[in-house]
Tab-separated table of C-alpha atoms in Angstrom:
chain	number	residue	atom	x	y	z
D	139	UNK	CA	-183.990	-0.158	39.667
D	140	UNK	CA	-180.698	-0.828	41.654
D	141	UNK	CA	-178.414	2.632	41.661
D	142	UNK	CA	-175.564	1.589	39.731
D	143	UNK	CA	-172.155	2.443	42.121
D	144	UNK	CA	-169.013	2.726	40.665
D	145	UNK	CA	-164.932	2.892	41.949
D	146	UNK	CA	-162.101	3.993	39.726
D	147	UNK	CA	-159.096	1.764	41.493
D	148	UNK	CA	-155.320	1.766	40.324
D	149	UNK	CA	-153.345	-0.157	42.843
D	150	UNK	CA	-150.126	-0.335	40.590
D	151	UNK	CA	-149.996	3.684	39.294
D	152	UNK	CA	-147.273	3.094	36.887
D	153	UNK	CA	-145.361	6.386	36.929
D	154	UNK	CA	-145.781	6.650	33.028
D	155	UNK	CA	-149.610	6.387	33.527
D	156	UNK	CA	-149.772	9.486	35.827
D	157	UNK	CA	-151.525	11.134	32.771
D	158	UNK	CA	-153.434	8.370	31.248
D	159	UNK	CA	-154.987	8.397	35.200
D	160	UNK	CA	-155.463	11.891	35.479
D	161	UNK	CA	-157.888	11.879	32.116
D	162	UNK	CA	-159.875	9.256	33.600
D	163	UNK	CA	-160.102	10.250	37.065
D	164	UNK	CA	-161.314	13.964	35.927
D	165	UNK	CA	-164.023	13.112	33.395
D	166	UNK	CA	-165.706	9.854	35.198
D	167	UNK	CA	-165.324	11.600	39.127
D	168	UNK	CA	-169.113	12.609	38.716
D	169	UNK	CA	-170.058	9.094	37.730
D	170	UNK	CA	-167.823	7.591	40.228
D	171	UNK	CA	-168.706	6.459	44.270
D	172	UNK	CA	-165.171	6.115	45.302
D	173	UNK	CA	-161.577	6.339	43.747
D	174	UNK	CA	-158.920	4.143	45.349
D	175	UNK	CA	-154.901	4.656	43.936
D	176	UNK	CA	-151.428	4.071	45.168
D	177	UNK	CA	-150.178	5.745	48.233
D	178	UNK	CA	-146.421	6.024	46.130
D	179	UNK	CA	-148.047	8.762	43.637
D	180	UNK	CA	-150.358	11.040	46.044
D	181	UNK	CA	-147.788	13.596	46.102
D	182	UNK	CA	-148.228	13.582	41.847
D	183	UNK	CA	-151.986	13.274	41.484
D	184	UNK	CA	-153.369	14.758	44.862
D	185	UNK	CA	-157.670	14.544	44.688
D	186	UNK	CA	-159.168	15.386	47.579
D	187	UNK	CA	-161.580	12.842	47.541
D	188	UNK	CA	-159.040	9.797	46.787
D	189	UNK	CA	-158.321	7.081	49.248
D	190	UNK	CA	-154.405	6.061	48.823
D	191	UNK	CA	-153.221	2.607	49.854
D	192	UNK	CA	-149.939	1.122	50.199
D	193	UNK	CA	-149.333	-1.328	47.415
D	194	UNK	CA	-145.915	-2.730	48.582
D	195	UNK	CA	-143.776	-5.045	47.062
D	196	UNK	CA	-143.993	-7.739	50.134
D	197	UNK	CA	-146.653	-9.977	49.097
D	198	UNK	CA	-148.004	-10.191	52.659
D	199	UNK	CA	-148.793	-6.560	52.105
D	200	UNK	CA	-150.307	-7.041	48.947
D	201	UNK	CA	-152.648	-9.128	50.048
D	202	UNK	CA	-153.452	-6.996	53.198
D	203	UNK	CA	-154.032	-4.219	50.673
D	204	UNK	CA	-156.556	-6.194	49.143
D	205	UNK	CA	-158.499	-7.006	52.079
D	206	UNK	CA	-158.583	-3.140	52.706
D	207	UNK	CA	-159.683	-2.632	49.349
D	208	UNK	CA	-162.466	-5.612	49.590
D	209	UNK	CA	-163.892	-3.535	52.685
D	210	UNK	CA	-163.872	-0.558	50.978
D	211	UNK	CA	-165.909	-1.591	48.142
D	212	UNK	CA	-168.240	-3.754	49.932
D	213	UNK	CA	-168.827	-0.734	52.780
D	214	UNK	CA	-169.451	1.395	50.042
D	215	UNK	CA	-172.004	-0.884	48.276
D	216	UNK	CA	-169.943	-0.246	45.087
D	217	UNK	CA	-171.398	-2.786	42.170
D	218	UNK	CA	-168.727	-2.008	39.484
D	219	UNK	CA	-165.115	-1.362	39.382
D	220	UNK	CA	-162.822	0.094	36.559
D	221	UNK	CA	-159.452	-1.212	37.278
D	222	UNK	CA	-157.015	1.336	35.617
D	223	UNK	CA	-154.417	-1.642	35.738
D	224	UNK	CA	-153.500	-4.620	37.823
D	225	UNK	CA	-151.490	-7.414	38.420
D	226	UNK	CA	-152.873	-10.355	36.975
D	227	UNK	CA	-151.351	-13.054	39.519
D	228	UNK	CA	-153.036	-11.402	42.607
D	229	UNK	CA	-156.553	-10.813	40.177
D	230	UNK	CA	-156.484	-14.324	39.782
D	231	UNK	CA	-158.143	-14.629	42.873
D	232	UNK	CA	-159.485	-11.461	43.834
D	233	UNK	CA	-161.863	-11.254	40.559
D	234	UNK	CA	-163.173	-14.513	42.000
D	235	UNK	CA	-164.278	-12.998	45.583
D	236	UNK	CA	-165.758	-9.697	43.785
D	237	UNK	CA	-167.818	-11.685	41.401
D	238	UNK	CA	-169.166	-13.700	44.207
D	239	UNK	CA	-170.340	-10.761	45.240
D	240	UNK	CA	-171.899	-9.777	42.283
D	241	UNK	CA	-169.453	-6.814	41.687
D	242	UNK	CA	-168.829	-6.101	37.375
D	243	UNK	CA	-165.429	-5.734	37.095
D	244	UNK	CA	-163.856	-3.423	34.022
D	245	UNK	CA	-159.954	-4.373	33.169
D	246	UNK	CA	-158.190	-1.550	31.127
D	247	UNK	CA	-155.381	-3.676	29.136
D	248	UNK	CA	-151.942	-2.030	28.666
D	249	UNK	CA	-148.764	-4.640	29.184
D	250	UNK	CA	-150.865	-7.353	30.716
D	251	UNK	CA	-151.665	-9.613	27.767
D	252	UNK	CA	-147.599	-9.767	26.917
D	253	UNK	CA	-147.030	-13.596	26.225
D	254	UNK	CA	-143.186	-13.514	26.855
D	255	UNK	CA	-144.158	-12.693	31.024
D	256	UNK	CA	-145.312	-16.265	31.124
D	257	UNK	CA	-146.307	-16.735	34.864
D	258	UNK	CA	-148.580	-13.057	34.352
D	259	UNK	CA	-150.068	-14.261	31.396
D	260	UNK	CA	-151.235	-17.784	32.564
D	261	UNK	CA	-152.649	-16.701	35.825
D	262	UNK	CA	-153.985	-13.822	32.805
D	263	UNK	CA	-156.231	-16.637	31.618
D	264	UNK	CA	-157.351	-18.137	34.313
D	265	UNK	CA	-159.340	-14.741	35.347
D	266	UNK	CA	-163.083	-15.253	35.914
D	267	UNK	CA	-164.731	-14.971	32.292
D	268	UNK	CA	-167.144	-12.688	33.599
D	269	UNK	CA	-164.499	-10.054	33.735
D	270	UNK	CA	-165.132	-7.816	31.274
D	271	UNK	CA	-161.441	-6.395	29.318
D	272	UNK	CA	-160.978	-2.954	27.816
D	273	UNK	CA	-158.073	-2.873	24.895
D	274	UNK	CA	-156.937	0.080	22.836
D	275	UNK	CA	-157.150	-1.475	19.006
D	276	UNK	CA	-159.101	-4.435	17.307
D	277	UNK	CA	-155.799	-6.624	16.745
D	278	UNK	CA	-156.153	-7.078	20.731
D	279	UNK	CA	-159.547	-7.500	21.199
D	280	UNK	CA	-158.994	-10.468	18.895
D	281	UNK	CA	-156.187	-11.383	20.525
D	282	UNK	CA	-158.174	-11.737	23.967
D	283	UNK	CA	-161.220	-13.317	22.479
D	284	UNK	CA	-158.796	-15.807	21.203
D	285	UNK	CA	-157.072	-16.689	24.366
D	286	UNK	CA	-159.291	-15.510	27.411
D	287	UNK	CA	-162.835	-16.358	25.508
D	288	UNK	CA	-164.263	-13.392	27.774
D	289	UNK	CA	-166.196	-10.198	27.000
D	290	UNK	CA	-163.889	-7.461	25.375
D	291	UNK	CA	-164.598	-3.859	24.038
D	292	UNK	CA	-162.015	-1.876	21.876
D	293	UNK	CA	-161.721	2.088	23.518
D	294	UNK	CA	-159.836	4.702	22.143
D	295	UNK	CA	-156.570	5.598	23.953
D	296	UNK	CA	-157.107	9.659	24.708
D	297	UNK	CA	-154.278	12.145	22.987
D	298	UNK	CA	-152.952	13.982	25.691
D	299	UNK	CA	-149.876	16.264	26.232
D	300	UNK	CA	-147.521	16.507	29.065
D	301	UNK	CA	-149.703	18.339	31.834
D	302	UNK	CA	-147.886	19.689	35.270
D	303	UNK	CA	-148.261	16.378	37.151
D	304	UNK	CA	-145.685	14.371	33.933
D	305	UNK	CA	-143.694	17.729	34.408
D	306	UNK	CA	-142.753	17.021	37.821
D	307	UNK	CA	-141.000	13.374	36.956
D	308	UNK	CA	-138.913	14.399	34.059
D	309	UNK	CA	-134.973	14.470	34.082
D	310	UNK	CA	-133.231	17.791	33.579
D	311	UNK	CA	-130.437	16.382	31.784
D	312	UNK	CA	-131.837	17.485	28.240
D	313	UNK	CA	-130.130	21.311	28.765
D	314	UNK	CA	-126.769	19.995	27.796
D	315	UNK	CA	-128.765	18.555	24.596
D	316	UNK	CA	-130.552	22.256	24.162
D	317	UNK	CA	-128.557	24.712	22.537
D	318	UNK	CA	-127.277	21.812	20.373
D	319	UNK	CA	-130.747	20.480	19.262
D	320	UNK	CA	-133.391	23.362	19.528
D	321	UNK	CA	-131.494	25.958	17.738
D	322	UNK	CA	-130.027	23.637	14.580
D	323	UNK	CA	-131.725	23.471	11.416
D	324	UNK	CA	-131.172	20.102	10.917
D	325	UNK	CA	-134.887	17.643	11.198
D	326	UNK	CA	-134.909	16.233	14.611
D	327	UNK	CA	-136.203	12.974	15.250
D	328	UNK	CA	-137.079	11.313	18.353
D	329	UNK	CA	-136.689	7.430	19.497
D	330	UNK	CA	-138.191	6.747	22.852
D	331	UNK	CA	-138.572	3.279	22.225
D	332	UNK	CA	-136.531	1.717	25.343
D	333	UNK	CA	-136.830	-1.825	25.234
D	334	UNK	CA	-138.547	-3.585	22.138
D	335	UNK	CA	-136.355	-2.213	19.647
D	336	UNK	CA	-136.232	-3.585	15.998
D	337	UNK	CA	-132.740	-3.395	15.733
D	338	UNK	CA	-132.551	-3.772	11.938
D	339	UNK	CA	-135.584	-1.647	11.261
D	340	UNK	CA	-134.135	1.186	13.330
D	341	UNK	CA	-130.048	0.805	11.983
D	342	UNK	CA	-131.377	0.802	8.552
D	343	UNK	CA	-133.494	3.942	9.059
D	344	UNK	CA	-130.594	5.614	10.386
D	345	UNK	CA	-128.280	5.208	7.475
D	346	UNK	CA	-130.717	6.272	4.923
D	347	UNK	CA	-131.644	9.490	7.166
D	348	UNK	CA	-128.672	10.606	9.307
D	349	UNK	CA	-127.482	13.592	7.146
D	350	UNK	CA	-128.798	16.495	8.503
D	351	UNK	CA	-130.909	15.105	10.966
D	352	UNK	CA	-130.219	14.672	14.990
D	353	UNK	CA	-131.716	11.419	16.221
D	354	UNK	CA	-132.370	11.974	20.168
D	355	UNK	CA	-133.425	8.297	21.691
D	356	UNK	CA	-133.859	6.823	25.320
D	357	UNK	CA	-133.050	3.282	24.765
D	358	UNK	CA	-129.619	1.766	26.703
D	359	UNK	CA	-129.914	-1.097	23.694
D	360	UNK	CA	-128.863	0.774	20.942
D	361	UNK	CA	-125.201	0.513	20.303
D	362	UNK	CA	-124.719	2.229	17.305
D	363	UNK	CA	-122.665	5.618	17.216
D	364	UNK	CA	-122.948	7.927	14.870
D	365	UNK	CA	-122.063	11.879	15.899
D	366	UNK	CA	-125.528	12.763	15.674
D	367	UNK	CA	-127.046	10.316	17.807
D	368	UNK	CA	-128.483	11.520	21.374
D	369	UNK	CA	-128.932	9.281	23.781
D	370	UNK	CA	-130.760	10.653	26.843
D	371	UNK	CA	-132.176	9.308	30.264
D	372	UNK	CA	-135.515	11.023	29.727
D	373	UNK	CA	-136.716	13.856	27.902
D	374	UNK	CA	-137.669	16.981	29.770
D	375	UNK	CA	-141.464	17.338	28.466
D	376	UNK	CA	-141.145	20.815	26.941
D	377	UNK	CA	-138.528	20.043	24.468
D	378	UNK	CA	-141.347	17.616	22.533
D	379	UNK	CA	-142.271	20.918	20.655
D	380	UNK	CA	-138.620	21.596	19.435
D	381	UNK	CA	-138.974	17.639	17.656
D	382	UNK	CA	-139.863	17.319	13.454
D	383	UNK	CA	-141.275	13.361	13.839
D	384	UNK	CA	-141.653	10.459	16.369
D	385	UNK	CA	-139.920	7.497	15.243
D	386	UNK	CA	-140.979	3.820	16.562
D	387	UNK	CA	-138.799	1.365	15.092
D	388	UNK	CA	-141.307	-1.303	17.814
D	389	UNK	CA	-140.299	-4.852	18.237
D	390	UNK	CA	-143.554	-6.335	16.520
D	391	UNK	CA	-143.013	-9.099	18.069
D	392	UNK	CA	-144.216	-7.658	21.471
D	393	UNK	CA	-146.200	-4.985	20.269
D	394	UNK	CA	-148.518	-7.544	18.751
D	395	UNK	CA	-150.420	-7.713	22.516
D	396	UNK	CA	-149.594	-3.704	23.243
D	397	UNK	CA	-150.138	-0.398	22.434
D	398	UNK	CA	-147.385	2.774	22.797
D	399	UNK	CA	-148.489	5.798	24.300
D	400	UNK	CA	-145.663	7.797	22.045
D	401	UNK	CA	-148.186	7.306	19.039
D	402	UNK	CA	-151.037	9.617	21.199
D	403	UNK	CA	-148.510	11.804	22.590
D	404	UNK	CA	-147.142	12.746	19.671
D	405	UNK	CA	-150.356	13.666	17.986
D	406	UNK	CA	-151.695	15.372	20.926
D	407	UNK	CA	-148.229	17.959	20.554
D	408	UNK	CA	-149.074	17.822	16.555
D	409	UNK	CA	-146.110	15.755	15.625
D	410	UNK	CA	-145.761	13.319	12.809
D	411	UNK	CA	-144.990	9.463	13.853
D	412	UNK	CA	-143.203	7.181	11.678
D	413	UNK	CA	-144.221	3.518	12.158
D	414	UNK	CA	-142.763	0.416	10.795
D	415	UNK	CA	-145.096	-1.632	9.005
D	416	UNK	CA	-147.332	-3.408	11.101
D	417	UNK	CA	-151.008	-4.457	11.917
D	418	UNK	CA	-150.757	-1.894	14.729
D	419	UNK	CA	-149.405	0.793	12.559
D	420	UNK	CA	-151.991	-0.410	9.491
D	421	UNK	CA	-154.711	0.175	11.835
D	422	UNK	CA	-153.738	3.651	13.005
D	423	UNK	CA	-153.062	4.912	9.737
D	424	UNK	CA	-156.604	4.392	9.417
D	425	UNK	CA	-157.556	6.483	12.450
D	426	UNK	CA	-154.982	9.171	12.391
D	427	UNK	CA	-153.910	9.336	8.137
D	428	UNK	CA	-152.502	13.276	8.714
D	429	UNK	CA	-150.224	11.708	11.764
D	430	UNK	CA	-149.247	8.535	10.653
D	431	UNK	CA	-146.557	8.106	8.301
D	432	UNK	CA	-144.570	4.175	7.227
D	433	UNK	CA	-141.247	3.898	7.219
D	434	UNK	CA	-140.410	2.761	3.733
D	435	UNK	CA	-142.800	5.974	2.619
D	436	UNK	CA	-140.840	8.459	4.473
D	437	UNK	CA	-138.977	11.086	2.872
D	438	UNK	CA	-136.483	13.443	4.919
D	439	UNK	CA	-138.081	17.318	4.932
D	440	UNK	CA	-139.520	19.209	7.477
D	441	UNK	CA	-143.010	18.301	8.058
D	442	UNK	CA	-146.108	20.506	7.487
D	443	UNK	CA	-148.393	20.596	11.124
D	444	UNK	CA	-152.422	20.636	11.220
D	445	UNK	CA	-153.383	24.260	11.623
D	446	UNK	CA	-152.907	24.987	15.338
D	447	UNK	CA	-156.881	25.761	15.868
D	448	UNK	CA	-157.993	22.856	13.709
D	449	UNK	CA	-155.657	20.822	15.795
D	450	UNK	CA	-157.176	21.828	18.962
D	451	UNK	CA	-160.469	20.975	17.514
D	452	UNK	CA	-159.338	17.865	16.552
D	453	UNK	CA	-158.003	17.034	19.961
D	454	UNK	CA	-161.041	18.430	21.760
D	455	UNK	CA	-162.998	16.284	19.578
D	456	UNK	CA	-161.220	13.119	19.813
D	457	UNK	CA	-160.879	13.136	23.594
D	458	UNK	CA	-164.422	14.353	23.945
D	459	UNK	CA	-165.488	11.307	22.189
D	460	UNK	CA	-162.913	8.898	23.599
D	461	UNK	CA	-165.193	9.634	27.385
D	462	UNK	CA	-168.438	9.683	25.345
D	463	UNK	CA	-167.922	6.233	24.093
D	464	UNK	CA	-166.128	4.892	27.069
D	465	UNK	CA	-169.332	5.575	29.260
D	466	UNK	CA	-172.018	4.165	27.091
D	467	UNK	CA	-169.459	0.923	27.602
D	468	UNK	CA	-169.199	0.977	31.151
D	469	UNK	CA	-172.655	2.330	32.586
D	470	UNK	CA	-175.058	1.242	29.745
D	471	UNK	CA	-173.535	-2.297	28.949
């Protein structure tokens, strides 16, 4: 029987990924024959047995980043390749070569199935069928079967705090904010939504709950100002704790083809997340029913947390599973 060889590759390293990569990376390295990322991020996640390339901007470098990366794999006799993300114009083509030489190729799904980035999501469908997509929640695995008629599994995005690598790309700017926020009794409630807002969902939520409660959001696109409105850069990671709920007032819209990350990382610190009313949020109230918590149901007191050892257990459990699962997928399918 032919020794199954895998790489773990992430060419585009999204700087808000830098966790979501480390997970992976540490609990597949003993299954994995070679791990290929960005050059810009080796000073963030530094593994001693990682191969950095430059992924430029210059297309002409692009595609000489590929050819390194086609050697690599082929010298290394690698027959599978988890793709942590990609670009789907230059995967257009490059999923073609692999395949030809017989090489599975795993695509995690994060913004790439977004139908408003038209030129991405055309050259999206055009992908080899034999490609085999990874997505985060059924409402996307039906959303790919629809439109890319190609093998799709649903995996569970882990719940993971804030670990020293995130730490080291967060803004100070929150210790203006600190005295202010931390050490008030009012609920605190966090936005960091930046771009999709629903703008009606979101003004409406803040009339019915801005007495006695500090709303601290990220988003440039909110131009409503009310004294207790906070509207940050970033968030230094530590000051998560000090929040009562995560608010997403999403733009279903676009969040009909992705996930949010603020839903996981606000379990994973214990937090309650208010979600608009959605087949997204329908489906993780289902998963996460002590977490989850719709808009039109939510009443203004301070929340009561899991017990922080059941918590732990929880999370331990969850993420444990999350790599259990995610395996049987990749090296049994």
């Amino acid at each position: 029987m032919k020794k199954i060889k895998t790489a773990i590759v992430d060419l585009n390293c999204p700087i808000g990924h830098v966790n979501l990569i480390n997970f992976y990376v540490k609990n597949l390295k003993k299954n994995t024959s070679l791990l290929v990322l960005n050059k810009s991020i080796k000073k963030i996640l530094k593994y001693n047995a990682a191969l950095y390339l430059n992924y430029n901007v210059n297309f002409l470098k692009k595609i000489y980043t590929f050819f390194n990366l086609y050697n690599l794999l082929i010298n290394n006799k690698i027959n599978q390749v988890i793709f942590l993300s990609y670009d789907p114009i230059y995967f257009l083509f490059f999923t073609k070569i692999l395949i030809k030489k017989k090489i599975k190729i795993y695509l995690i799904e994060h913004d790439t199935l977004n139908k408003k980035k038209y030129i991405k999501f055309i050259c999206n469908k055009f992908i080899d069928k034999r490609t085999v997509r990874l997505v985060y929640n059924h409402e996307k695995k039906v959303f790919v079967v629809k439109n890319f008629k190609t093998r799709v599994y649903i995996i569970d995005h882990p719940l993971l705090k804030d670990t020293r690598f995130v730490k080291k790309i967060y803004s100070n700017e929150y210790k203006k904010f600190k005295k202010t926020i931390v050490n008030n009794k009012y609920i605190k409630i966090l936005v960091p939504t930046r771009y999709y807002i629903d703008q009606k969902s979101f003004y409406l939520f803040i009339k019915n709950f801005s007495e006695k409660t500090y709303f601290i959001a990220f988003s440039k696109r909110i131009k409503i100002q009310i004294d207790n409105l906070f509207v940050l850069k970033n968030l230094k990671s530590n000051m998560i704790k000090y929040m009562d709920y995560i608010y997403l007032p999403n733009n279903n819209k676009v969040y009909d083809t992705r996930i949010s990350s603020w839903v996981y990382t606000a379990i994973a610190y214990n937090k309650k997340v208010i979600l608009e009313k959605s087949i997204s949020s329908n489906y993780e109230k289902k998963r996460f029913p002590n977490f989850i918590i719709e808009a039109k149901k939510f009443k203004l007191k301070k929340p009561k947390k899991m017990h922080i050892l059941m918590h732990r257990r929880f999370i331990f459990k969850y993420n444990s599973n999350t790599i259990i699962r995610l395996k049987k997928i990749i090296f049994k399918t």
